[in-house]
Amino acid sequence: FMITPLPGATELKAGSATRPFFGVQPAIVDNEGNPLEGATEGNLVITDSWPGQARTLFGDHERFEQTYFSTFKNMYFSG
């Protein structure tokens, strides 16, 4: 859960994302990776590492990088 309500700190509404969890820096980018501002549609990426982030796939680091970091340079994108 990277964007999630924190019970006791944020108002809860079932099925709704609220704010990024501690240490997570999300952004919305266009298909070229350029940041978009305001209420918009685009691709949700994480711009920096965060606590608890996976660092690799056992025995296949190249696949890990190809899967999560090749679409947008230096940004995590889960698809």
PDB file of C-alpha atoms in Angstrom:
ATOM      1  CA  PHE A   1       0.000   0.000   0.000  1.00  0.00           C
ATOM      2  CA  MET A   2       1.816   3.105  -1.199  1.00  0.00           C
ATOM      3  CA  ILE A   3      -1.125   5.516  -1.246  1.00  0.00           C
ATOM      4  CA  THR A   4      -3.415   4.663   1.616  1.00  0.00           C
ATOM      5  CA  PRO A   5      -5.449   6.187   4.435  1.00  0.00           C
ATOM      6  CA  LEU A   6      -3.769   6.066   7.835  1.00  0.00           C
ATOM      7  CA  PRO A   7      -6.382   5.182  10.482  1.00  0.00           C
ATOM      8  CA  GLY A   8      -6.561   7.861  13.141  1.00  0.00           C
ATOM      9  CA  ALA A   9      -4.679  10.404  11.043  1.00  0.00           C
ATOM     10  CA  THR A  10      -6.896  10.706   7.970  1.00  0.00           C
ATOM     11  CA  GLU A  11     -10.619  10.482   7.415  1.00  0.00           C
ATOM     12  CA  LEU A  12     -11.474   7.027   6.127  1.00  0.00           C
ATOM     13  CA  LYS A  13     -13.674   6.368   3.119  1.00  0.00           C
ATOM     14  CA  ALA A  14     -13.906   2.769   1.963  1.00  0.00           C
ATOM     15  CA  GLY A  15     -12.198   2.149  -1.371  1.00  0.00           C
ATOM     16  CA  SER A  16     -10.497   5.539  -1.518  1.00  0.00           C
ATOM     17  CA  ALA A  17      -6.819   6.370  -1.725  1.00  0.00           C
ATOM     18  CA  THR A  18      -5.899   9.457   0.252  1.00  0.00           C
ATOM     19  CA  ARG A  19      -2.301  10.495   0.810  1.00  0.00           C
ATOM     20  CA  PRO A  20       1.040   8.822   0.127  1.00  0.00           C
ATOM     21  CA  PHE A  21       2.353   6.639   2.916  1.00  0.00           C
ATOM     22  CA  PHE A  22       5.422   7.926   4.781  1.00  0.00           C
ATOM     23  CA  GLY A  23       8.425   8.203   2.466  1.00  0.00           C
ATOM     24  CA  VAL A  24       6.495   7.591  -0.771  1.00  0.00           C
ATOM     25  CA  GLN A  25       6.838  10.379  -3.367  1.00  0.00           C
ATOM     26  CA  PRO A  26       4.251   9.802  -6.116  1.00  0.00           C
ATOM     27  CA  ALA A  27       3.846  11.835  -9.298  1.00  0.00           C
ATOM     28  CA  ILE A  28       1.642  11.823 -12.368  1.00  0.00           C
ATOM     29  CA  VAL A  29       3.582  11.891 -15.644  1.00  0.00           C
ATOM     30  CA  ASP A  30       2.662  11.872 -19.333  1.00  0.00           C
ATOM     31  CA  ASN A  31       3.752   9.056 -21.663  1.00  0.00           C
ATOM     32  CA  GLU A  32       7.181  10.682 -22.091  1.00  0.00           C
ATOM     33  CA  GLY A  33       7.754  10.929 -18.320  1.00  0.00           C
ATOM     34  CA  ASN A  34       7.131  14.673 -18.030  1.00  0.00           C
ATOM     35  CA  PRO A  35       5.449  15.669 -14.742  1.00  0.00           C
ATOM     36  CA  LEU A  36       1.817  16.786 -14.941  1.00  0.00           C
ATOM     37  CA  GLU A  37       0.232  19.213 -12.483  1.00  0.00           C
ATOM     38  CA  GLY A  38      -3.253  19.622 -11.056  1.00  0.00           C
ATOM     39  CA  ALA A  39      -6.260  17.376 -11.525  1.00  0.00           C
ATOM     40  CA  THR A  40      -5.215  15.373 -14.557  1.00  0.00           C
ATOM     41  CA  GLU A  41      -4.914  11.920 -16.044  1.00  0.00           C
ATOM     42  CA  GLY A  42      -1.593  10.251 -16.640  1.00  0.00           C
ATOM     43  CA  ASN A  43       0.727   7.565 -15.354  1.00  0.00           C
ATOM     44  CA  LEU A  44       1.230   7.109 -11.610  1.00  0.00           C
ATOM     45  CA  VAL A  45       4.928   6.740 -10.782  1.00  0.00           C
ATOM     46  CA  ILE A  46       7.013   6.784  -7.630  1.00  0.00           C
ATOM     47  CA  THR A  47       9.928   9.198  -8.017  1.00  0.00           C
ATOM     48  CA  ASP A  48      12.238   7.975  -5.251  1.00  0.00           C
ATOM     49  CA  SER A  49      12.898   4.868  -3.199  1.00  0.00           C
ATOM     50  CA  TRP A  50      10.763   4.320  -0.091  1.00  0.00           C
ATOM     51  CA  PRO A  51      10.923   2.274   3.123  1.00  0.00           C
ATOM     52  CA  GLY A  52      10.143  -1.371   2.439  1.00  0.00           C
ATOM     53  CA  GLN A  53      10.614  -1.148  -1.326  1.00  0.00           C
ATOM     54  CA  ALA A  54      11.698  -4.353  -3.033  1.00  0.00           C
ATOM     55  CA  ARG A  55      15.269  -4.051  -4.300  1.00  0.00           C
ATOM     56  CA  THR A  56      15.436  -6.981  -6.702  1.00  0.00           C
ATOM     57  CA  LEU A  57      13.952 -10.308  -7.760  1.00  0.00           C
ATOM     58  CA  PHE A  58      15.891 -13.260  -6.402  1.00  0.00           C
ATOM     59  CA  GLY A  59      18.221 -14.458  -9.111  1.00  0.00           C
ATOM     60  CA  ASP A  60      16.957 -12.036 -11.758  1.00  0.00           C
ATOM     61  CA  HIS A  61      17.858  -8.405 -11.042  1.00  0.00           C
ATOM     62  CA  GLU A  62      17.718  -7.545 -14.762  1.00  0.00           C
ATOM     63  CA  ARG A  63      14.053  -8.633 -14.897  1.00  0.00           C
ATOM     64  CA  PHE A  64      13.288  -6.480 -11.839  1.00  0.00           C
ATOM     65  CA  GLU A  65      14.782  -3.385 -13.493  1.00  0.00           C
ATOM     66  CA  GLN A  66      13.100  -4.152 -16.831  1.00  0.00           C
ATOM     67  CA  THR A  67       9.684  -4.650 -15.206  1.00  0.00           C
ATOM     68  CA  TYR A  68       9.570  -1.633 -12.889  1.00  0.00           C
ATOM     69  CA  PHE A  69      12.143   0.941 -14.059  1.00  0.00           C
ATOM     70  CA  SER A  70      12.363   0.784 -17.861  1.00  0.00           C
ATOM     71  CA  THR A  71       9.141   2.591 -18.840  1.00  0.00           C
ATOM     72  CA  PHE A  72      10.117   5.894 -17.187  1.00  0.00           C
ATOM     73  CA  LYS A  73      13.814   6.521 -16.495  1.00  0.00           C
ATOM     74  CA  ASN A  74      14.664   6.510 -12.772  1.00  0.00           C
ATOM     75  CA  MET A  75      10.994   6.203 -11.739  1.00  0.00           C
ATOM     76  CA  TYR A  76       9.127   3.183 -10.387  1.00  0.00           C
ATOM     77  CA  PHE A  77       6.128   2.256 -12.551  1.00  0.00           C
ATOM     78  CA  SER A  78       4.078  -0.852 -11.846  1.00  0.00           C
ATOM     79  CA  GLY A  79       1.935  -0.562 -14.967  1.00  0.00           C
TER      80      GLY A  79
END
